[in-house]
Short mmCIF file of C-alpha atoms and ligand atoms in Angstrom, two decimals:
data_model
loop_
_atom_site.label_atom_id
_atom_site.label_comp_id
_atom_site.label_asym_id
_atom_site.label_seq_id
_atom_site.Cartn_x
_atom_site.Cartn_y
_atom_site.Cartn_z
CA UNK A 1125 0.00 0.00 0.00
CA UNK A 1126 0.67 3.78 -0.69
CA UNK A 1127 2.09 5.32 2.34
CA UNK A 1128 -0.54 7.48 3.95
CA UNK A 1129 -0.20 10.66 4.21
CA UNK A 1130 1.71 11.43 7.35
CA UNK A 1131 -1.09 13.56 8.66
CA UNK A 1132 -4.02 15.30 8.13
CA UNK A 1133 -2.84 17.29 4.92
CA UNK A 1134 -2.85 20.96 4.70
CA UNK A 1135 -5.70 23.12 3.61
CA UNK A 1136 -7.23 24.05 0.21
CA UNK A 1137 -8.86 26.60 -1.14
CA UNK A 1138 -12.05 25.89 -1.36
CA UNK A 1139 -13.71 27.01 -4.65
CA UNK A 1140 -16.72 29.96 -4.39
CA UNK A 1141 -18.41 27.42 -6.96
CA UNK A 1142 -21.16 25.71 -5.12
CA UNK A 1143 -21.50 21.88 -5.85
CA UNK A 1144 -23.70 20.52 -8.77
CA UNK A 1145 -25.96 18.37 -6.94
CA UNK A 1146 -26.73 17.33 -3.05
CA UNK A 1147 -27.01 13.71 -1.91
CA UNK A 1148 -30.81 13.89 -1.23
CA UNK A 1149 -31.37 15.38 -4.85
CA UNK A 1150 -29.55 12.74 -6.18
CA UNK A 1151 -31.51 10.19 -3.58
CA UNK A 1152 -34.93 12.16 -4.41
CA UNK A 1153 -34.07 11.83 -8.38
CA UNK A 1154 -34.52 7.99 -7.92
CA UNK A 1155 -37.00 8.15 -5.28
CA UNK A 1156 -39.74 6.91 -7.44
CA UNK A 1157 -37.52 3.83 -8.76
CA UNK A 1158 -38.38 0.40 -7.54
CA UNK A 1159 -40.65 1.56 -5.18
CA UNK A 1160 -42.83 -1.77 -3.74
CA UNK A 1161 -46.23 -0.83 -3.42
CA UNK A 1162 -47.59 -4.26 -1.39
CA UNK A 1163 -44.55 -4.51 0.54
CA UNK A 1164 -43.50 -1.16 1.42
CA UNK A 1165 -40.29 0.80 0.85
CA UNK A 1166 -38.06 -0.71 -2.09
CA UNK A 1167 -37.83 -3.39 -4.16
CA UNK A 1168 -34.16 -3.43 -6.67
CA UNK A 1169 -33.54 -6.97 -7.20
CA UNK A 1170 -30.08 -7.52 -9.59
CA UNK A 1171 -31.24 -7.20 -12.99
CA UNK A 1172 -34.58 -6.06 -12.49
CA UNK A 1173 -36.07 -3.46 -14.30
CA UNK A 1174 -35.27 -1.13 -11.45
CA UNK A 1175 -32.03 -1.62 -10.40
CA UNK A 1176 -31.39 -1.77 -14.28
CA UNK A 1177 -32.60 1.64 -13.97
CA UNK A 1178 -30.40 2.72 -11.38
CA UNK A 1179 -27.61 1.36 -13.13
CA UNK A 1180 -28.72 3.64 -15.98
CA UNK A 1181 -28.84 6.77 -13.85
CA UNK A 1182 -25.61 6.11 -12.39
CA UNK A 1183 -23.76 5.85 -15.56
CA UNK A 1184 -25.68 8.93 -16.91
CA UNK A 1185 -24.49 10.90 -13.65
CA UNK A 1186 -20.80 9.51 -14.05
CA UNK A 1187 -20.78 10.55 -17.57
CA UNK A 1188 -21.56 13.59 -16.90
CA UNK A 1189 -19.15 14.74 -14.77
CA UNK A 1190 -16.37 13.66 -17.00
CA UNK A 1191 -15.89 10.17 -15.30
CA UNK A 1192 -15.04 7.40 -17.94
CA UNK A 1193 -17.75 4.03 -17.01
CA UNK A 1194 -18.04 0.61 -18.05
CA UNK A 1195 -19.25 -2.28 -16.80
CA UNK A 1196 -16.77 -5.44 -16.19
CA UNK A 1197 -17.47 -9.00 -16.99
CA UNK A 1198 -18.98 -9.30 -13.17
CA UNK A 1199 -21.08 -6.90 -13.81
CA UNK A 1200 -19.40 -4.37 -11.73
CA UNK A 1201 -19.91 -0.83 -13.01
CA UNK A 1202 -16.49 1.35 -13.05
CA UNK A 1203 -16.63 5.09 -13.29
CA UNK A 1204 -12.94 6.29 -13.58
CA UNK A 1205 -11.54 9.72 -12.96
CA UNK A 1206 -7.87 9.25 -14.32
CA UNK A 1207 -4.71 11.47 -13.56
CA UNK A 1208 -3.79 13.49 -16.19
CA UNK A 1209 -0.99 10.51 -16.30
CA UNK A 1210 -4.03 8.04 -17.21
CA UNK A 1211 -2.12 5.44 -15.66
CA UNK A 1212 -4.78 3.16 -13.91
CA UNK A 1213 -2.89 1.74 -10.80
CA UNK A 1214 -3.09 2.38 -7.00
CA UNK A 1215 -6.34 3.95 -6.93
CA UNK A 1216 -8.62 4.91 -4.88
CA UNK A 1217 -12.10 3.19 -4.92
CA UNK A 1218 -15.02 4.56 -3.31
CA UNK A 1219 -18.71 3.60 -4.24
CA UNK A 1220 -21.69 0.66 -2.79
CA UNK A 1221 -24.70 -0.86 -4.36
CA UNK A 1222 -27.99 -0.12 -6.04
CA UNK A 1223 -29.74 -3.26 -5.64
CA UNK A 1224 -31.76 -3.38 -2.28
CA UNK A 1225 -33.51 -6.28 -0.60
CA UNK A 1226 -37.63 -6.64 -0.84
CA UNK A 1227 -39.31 -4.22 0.72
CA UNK A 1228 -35.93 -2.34 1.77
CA UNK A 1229 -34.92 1.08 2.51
CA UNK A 1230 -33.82 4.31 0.85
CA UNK A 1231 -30.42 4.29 1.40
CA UNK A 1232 -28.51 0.85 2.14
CA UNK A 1233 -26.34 0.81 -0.89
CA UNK A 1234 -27.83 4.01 -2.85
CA UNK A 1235 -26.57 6.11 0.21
CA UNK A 1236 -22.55 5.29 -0.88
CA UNK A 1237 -22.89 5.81 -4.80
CA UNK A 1238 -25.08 9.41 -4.60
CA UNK A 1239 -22.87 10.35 -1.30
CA UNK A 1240 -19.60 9.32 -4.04
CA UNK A 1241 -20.95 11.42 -7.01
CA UNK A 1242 -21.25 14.20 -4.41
CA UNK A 1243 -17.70 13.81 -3.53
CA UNK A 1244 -16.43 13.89 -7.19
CA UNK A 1245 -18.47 17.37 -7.20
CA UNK A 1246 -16.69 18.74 -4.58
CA UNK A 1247 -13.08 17.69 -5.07
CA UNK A 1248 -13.58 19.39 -8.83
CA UNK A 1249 -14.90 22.47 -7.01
CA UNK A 1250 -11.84 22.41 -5.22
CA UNK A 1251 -9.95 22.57 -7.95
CA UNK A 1252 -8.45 18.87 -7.10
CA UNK A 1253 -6.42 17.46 -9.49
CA UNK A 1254 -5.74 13.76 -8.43
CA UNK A 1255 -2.47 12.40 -8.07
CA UNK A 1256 -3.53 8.82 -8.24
CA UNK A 1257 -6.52 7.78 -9.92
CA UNK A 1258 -10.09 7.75 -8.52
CA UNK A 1259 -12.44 5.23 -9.37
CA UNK A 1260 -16.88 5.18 -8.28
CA UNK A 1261 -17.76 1.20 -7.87
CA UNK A 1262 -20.90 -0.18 -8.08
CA UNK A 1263 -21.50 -3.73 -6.90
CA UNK A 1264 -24.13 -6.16 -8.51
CA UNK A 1265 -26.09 -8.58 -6.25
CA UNK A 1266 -24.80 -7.04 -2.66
CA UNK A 1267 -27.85 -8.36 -0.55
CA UNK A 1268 -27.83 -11.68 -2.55
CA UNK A 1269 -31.73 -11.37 -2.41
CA UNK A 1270 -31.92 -12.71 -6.11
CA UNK A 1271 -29.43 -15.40 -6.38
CA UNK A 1272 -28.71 -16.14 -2.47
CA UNK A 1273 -25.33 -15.15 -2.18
CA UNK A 1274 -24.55 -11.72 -0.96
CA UNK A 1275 -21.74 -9.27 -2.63
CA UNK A 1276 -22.25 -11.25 -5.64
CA UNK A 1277 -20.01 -9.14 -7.92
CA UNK A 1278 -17.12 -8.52 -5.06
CA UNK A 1279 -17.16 -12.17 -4.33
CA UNK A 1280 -17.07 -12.51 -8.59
CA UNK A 1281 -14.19 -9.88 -8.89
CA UNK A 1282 -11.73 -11.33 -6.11
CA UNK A 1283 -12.09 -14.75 -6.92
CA UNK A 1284 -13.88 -15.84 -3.44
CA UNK A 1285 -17.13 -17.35 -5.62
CA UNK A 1286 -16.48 -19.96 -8.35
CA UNK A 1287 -17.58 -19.06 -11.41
CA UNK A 1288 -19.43 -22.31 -12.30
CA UNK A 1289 -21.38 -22.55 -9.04
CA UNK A 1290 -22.08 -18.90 -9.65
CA UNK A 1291 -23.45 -19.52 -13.27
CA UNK A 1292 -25.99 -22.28 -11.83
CA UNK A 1293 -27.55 -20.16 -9.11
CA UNK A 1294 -30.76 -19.58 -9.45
CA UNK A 1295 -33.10 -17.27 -8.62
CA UNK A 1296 -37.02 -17.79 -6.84
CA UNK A 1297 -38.59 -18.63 -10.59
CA UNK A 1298 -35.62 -20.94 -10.99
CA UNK A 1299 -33.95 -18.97 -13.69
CA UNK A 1300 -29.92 -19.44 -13.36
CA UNK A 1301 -27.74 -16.45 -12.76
CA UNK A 1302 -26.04 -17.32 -16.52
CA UNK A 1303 -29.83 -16.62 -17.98
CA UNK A 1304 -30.45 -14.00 -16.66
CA UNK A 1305 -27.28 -12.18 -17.16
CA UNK A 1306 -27.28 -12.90 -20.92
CA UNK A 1307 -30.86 -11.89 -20.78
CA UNK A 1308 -29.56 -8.72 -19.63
CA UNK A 1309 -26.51 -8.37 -22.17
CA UNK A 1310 -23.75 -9.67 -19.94
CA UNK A 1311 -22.06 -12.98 -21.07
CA UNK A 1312 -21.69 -14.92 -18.16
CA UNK A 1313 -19.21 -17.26 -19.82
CA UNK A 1314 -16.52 -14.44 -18.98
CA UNK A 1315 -17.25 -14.07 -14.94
CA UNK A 1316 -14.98 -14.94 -12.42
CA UNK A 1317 -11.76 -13.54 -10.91
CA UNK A 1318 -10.09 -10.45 -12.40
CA UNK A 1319 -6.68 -9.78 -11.61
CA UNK A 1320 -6.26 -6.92 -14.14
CA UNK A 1321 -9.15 -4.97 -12.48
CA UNK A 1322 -7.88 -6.00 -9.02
CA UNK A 1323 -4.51 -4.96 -9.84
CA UNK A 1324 -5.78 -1.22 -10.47
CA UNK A 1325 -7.44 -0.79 -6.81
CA UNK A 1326 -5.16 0.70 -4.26
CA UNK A 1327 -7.85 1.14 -1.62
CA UNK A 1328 -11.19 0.66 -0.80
CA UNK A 1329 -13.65 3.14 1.14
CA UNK A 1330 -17.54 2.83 1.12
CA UNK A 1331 -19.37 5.16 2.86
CA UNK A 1332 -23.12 3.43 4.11
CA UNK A 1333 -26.14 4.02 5.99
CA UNK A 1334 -25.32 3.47 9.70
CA UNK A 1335 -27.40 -0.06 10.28
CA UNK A 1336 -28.06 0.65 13.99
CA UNK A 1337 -28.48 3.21 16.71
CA UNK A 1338 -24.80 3.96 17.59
CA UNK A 1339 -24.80 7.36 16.17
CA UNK A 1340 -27.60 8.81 16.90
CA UNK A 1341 -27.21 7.40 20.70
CA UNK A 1342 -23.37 9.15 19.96
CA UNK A 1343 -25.01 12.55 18.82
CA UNK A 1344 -22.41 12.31 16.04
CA UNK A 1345 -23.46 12.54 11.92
CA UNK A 1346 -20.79 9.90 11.12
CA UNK A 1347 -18.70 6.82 12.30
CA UNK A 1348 -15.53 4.93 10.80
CA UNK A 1349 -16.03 1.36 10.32
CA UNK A 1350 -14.17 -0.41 12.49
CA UNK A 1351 -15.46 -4.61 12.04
CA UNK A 1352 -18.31 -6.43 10.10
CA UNK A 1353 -19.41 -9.26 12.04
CA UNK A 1354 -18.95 -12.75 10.36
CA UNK A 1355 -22.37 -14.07 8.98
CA UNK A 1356 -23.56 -16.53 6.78
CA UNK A 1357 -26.73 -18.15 4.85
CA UNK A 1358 -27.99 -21.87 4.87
CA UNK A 1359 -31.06 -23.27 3.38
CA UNK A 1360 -32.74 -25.89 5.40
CA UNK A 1361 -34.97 -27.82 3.35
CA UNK A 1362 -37.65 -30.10 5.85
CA UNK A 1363 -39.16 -32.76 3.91
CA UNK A 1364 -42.87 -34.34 4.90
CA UNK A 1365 -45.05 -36.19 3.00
CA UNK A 1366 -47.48 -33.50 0.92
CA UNK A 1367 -51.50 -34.42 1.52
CA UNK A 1368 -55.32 -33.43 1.83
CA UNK A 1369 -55.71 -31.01 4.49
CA UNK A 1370 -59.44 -32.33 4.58
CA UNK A 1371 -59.49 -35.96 4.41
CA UNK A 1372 -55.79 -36.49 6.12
CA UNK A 1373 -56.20 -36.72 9.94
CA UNK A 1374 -53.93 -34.64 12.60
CA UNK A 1375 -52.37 -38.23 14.37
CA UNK A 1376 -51.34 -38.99 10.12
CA UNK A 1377 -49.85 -36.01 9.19
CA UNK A 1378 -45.87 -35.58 8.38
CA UNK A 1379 -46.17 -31.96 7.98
CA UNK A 1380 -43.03 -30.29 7.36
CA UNK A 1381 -45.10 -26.48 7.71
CA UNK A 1382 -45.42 -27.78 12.50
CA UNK A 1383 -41.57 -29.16 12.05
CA UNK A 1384 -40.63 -25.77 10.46
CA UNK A 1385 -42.27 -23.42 13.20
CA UNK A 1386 -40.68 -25.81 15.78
CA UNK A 1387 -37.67 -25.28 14.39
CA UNK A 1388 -37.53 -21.93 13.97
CA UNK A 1389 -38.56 -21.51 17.71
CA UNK A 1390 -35.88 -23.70 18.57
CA UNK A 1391 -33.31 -21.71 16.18
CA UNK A 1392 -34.57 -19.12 18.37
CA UNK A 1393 -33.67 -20.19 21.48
CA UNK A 1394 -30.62 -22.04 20.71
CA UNK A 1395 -29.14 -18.66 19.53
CA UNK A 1396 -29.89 -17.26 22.94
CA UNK A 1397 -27.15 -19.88 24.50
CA UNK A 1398 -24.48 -18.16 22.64
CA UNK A 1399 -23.73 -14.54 23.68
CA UNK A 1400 -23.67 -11.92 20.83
CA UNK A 1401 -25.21 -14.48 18.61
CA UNK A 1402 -27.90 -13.61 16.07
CA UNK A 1403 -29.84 -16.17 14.25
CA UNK A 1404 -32.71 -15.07 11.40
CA UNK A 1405 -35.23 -17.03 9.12
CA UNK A 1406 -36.45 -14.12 7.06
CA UNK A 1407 -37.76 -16.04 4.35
CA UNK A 1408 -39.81 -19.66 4.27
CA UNK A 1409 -41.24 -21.07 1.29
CA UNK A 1410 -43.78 -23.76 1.60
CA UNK A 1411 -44.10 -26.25 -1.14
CA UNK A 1412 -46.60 -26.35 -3.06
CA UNK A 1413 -48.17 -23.52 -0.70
CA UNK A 1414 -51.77 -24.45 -1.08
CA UNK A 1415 -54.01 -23.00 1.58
CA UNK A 1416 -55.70 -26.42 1.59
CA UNK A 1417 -52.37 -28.58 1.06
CA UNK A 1418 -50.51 -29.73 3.56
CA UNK A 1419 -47.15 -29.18 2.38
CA UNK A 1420 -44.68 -31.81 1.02
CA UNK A 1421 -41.84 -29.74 1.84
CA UNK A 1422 -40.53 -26.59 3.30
CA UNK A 1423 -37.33 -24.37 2.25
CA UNK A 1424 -35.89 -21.82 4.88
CA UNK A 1425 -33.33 -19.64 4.74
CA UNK A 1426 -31.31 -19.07 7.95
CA UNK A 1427 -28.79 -16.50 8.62
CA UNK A 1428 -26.57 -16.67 11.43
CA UNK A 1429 -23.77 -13.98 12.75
CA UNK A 1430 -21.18 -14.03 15.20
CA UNK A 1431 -17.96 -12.25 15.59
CA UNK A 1432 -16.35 -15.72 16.12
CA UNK A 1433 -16.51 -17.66 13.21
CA UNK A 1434 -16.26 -20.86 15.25
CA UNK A 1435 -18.62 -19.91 17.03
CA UNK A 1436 -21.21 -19.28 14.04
CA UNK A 1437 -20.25 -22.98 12.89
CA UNK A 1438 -20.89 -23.92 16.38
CA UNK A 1439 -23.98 -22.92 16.42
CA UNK A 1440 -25.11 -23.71 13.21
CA UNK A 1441 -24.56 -27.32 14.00
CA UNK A 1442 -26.37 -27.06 17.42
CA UNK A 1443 -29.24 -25.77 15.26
CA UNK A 1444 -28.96 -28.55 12.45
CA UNK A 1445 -28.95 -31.12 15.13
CA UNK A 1446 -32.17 -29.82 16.62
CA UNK A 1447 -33.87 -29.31 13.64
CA UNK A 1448 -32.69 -33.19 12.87
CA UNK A 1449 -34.42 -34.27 16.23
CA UNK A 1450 -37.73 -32.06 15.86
CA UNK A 1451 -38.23 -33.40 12.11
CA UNK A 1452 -37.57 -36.58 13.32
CA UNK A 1453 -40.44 -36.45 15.87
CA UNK A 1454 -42.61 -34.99 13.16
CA UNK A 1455 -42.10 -37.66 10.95
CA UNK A 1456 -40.41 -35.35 8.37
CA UNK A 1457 -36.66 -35.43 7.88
CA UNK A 1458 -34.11 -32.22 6.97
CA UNK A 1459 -31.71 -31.07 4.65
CA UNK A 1460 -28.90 -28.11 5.53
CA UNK A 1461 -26.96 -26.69 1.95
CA UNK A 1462 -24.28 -23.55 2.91
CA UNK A 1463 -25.38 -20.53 0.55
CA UNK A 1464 -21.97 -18.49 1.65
CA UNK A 1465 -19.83 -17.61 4.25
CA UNK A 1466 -18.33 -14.23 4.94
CA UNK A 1467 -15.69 -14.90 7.85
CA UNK A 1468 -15.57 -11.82 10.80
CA UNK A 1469 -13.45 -8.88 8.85
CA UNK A 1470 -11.38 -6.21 10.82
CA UNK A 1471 -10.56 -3.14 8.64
CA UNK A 1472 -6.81 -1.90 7.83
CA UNK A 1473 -5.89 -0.65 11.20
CA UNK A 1474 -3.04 2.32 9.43
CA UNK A 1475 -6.10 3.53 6.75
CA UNK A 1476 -8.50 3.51 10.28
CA UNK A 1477 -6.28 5.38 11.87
CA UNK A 1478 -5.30 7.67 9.58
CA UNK A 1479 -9.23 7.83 8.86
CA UNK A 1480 -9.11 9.45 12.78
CA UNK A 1481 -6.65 12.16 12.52
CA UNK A 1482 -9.01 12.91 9.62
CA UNK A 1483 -12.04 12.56 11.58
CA UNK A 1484 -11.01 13.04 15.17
CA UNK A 1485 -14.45 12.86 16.64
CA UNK A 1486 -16.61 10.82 14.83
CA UNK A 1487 -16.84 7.47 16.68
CA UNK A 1488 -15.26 4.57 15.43
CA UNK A 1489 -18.22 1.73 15.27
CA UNK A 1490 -18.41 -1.95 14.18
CA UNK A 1491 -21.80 -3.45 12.40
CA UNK A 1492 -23.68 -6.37 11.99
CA UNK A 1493 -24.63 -5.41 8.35
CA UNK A 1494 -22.22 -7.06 5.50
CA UNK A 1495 -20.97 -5.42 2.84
CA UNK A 1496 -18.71 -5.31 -0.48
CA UNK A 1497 -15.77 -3.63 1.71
CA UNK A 1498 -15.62 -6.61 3.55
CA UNK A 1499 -15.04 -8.91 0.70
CA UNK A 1500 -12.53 -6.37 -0.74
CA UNK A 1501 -10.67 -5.95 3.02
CA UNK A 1502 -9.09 -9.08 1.88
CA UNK A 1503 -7.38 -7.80 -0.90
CA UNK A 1504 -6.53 -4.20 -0.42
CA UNK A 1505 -7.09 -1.77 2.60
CA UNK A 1506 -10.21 -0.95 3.06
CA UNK A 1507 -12.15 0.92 5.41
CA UNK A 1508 -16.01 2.10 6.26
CA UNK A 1509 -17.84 5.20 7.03
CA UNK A 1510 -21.10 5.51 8.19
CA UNK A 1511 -23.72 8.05 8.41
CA UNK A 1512 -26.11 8.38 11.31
CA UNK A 1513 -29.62 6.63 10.77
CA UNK A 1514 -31.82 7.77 13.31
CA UNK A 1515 -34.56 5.12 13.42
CA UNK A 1516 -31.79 2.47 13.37
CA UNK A 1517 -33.99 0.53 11.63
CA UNK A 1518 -32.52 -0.74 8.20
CA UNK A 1519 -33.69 -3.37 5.24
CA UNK A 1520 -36.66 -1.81 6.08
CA UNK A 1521 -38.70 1.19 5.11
CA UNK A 1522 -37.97 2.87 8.02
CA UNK A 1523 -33.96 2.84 7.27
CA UNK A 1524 -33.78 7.19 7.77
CA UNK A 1525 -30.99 9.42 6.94
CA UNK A 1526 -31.71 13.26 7.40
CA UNK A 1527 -30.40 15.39 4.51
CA UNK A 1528 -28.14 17.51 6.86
CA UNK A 1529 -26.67 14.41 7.97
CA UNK A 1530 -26.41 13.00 4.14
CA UNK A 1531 -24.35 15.75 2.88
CA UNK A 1532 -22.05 16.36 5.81
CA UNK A 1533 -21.67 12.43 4.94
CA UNK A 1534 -20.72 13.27 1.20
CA UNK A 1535 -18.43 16.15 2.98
CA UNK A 1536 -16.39 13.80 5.23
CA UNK A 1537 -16.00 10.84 2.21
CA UNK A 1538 -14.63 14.11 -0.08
CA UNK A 1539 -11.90 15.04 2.70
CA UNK A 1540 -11.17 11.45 3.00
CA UNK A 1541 -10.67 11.25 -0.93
CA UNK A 1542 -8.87 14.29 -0.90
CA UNK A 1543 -6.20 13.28 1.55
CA UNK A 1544 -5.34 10.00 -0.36
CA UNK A 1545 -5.39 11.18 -3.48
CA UNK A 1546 -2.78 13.65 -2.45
CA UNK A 1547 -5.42 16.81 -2.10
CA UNK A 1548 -5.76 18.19 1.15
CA UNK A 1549 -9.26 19.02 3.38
CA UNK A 1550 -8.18 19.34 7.01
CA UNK A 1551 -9.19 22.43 7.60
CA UNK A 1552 -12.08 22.46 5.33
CA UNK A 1553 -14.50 23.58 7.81
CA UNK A 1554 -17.11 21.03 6.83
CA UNK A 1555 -14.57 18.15 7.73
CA UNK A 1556 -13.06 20.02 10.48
CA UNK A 1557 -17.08 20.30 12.15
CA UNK A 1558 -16.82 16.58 12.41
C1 GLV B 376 -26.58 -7.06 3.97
O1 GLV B 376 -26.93 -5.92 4.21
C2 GLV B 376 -26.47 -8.04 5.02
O2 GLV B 376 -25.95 -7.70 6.10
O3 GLV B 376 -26.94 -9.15 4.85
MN1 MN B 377 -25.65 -2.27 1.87
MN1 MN B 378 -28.30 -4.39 3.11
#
């Protein structure tokens, strides 16, 4: 890595230009895309007609500010602000995602990209020519709520997904991931690590929605990411014996539907035993899902954290075994598959550091929530910053950022831009606030 700067650089003059757009502009510009009228709040599945749509925007707003964009073989969209060198190497990567999961909030993922454009804006105000390049990434697939794995295209770009396994995954219709990319003029024959595109990124910093209550319990408008707690995603298929809800009495039944809610109860509990813990089926699929059928089988998806990652295997045994146990006494029986596995990540202490001298008093926080940064913390440095949410709620419609907050979140990621790319913000007085 680049050494950092040795400390907070010295100040710039700030241009009297004001800055082309705000974050919530940007955010309200898109307001009305993918909007889920049954479920509430958003709905941007990869390669839906929304997030396409996003996709669209975000290329049109890269464009025109100058920035060159394309889209990799992953998917990944790339929107390049070169040195007057042109050399792409060492640079500095900023950006998030556009897809959301169903029903989910406002700014998980959209949050980083319009809070990055806003950055761009102001380091050109300021007159900022980089001295390594700059580059706005945005990440297909981040919530994996199509295809099941999360940070689908970071996972594609660094190698950590086969390419084959991701080709077959399919989505709830059972179309595969190679379909529906070609369907949407991507060749999936080309996916799969890219070393040449990896080779370019110096560092990694994604600004995001805060996914929790620490800063508005802090009083503070934004955090630096200090952890993302390990997590996975297993599906456990129970398997019963599909029948007549009419003419099938209760002492005959092997319904999977009573194993399932035992299960989950017991998931429930289990997680309890193990401190810090969190265990989550957010999404159960009966099948055939008949109102008058008892079901032959039942998929659930189960998502399990921990900052130990022995301890999430731990416990996702315990829970297999009692699910094994309950089926059993159901007459049903179980299946557990691994979807992924995103092992407990701890950010580049020198960039977090550095990140406080920049900062000094915004807090420095860990979260639950997983994200592309901490599939790229395994490659390059990489750090977080977060912006305060003051419902704490998030994949939800509640998920709140104010638009005072949302800007001075735009402010901080510019001064953090400016110092590595050899610019200089510490005294800019919006940075200096913080
Ligand atoms: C994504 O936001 C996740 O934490 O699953
Ligand atoms: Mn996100
Ligand atoms: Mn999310």
């Amino acid at each position: 890595m680049q050494p950092l700067p040795a400390q907070p650089p010295q100040a710039e003059r700030l241009s009297a230009e004001p800055p082309a757009a705000t974050v919530s502009g940007l955010l309200r510009d898109i307001a009305d895309v993918g909007r889920d009228r049954s479920r509430g709040g958003y709905s941007r599945p990869v390669f839906s007609n929304a997030e396409t749509d996003l996709r669209n925007w975000f290329s049109a707003e890269a464009g025109r500010r100058g920035l060159d964009v394309h889209t990799d073989h992953n998917g990944i969209i790339w929107a390049w602000w070169d040195t007057a060198a042109g050399t792409r190497r060492n640079a500095v990567v900023t950006g998030s995602h556009l897809d959301s999961v169903p029903g989910g909030g406002e700014y998980d993922g959209p949050l980083g990209v319009a809070s990055a454009l806003v950055a761009v804006d102001l380091l050109k105000a300021r007159g900022l020519r980089p001295r390594r390049p700059l580059a706005i990434a945005v990440f297909p697939e981040e919530e994996g709520s199509r295809f099941g794995v999360a940070c689908l295209g970071s996972r594609l770009l660094t190698g950590a997904l086969d390419p084959n396994k991701a080709r077959n995954l399919k989505d709830a219709d059972g179309n595969t991931y190679a379909d529906v990319a070609a369907a949407n003029g991507q060749d999936p024959r080309f996916i799969g690590a890219d070393h040449r595109t990896l080779q370019q990124l110096g560092m990694f910093v994604e600004l995001h929605v805060e996914q929790g209550r620490g800063l508005f319990d802090l009083r503070q408008p934004v955090a630096i990411g200090s952890s993302i707690l390990g997590h996975g995603r297993w599906k456990l298929s129970v398997n019963g014996q599909g029948n007549h809800a009419g003419t099938t009495l209760m002492k005959d039944r092997k319904d999977p539907m009573i194993a399932a809610a035992r299960i989950m109860i017991c998931l429930r509990d289990t997680a309890r035993n193990y401190k810090g813990a969190r265990a989550t089926v957010g999404r159960l699929q009966p099948v055939p899902g008949g109102t008058n059928v008892i079901a032959s089988r039942v998929d659930m998806w189960i998502d399990v954290r921990h900052p130990l990652d022995e301890v999430t295997a731990a416990l996702v045994e315990a829970i297999h075994l009692n699910a094994q146990l309950i089926a059993a006494e159901e007459n049903c029986t179980v299946e557990l598959g691994v979807e992924s596995m995103s092992p407990t990540v701890h950010f580049d202490t020198e960039l977090r550091d550095w990140l406080r001298t920049l900062l000094p008093a915004a807090p420095v926080l860990d979260t639950g929530a997983g994200h592309d940064a901490g599939v790229l913390a395994g490659h390059i440095p990489t750090a977080m910053l977060f912006v305060r949410n003051p419902t704490g709620i998030s994949h939800s419609p509640e998920e709140l950022v104010e638009d005072a907050d949302a800007e001075t979140g735009a402010q901080a990621l510019a001064g953090v831009l400016a110092g590595l790319l050899g610019g200089a913000t510490s005294s800019d007085s919006a940075v200096a606030r913080l």
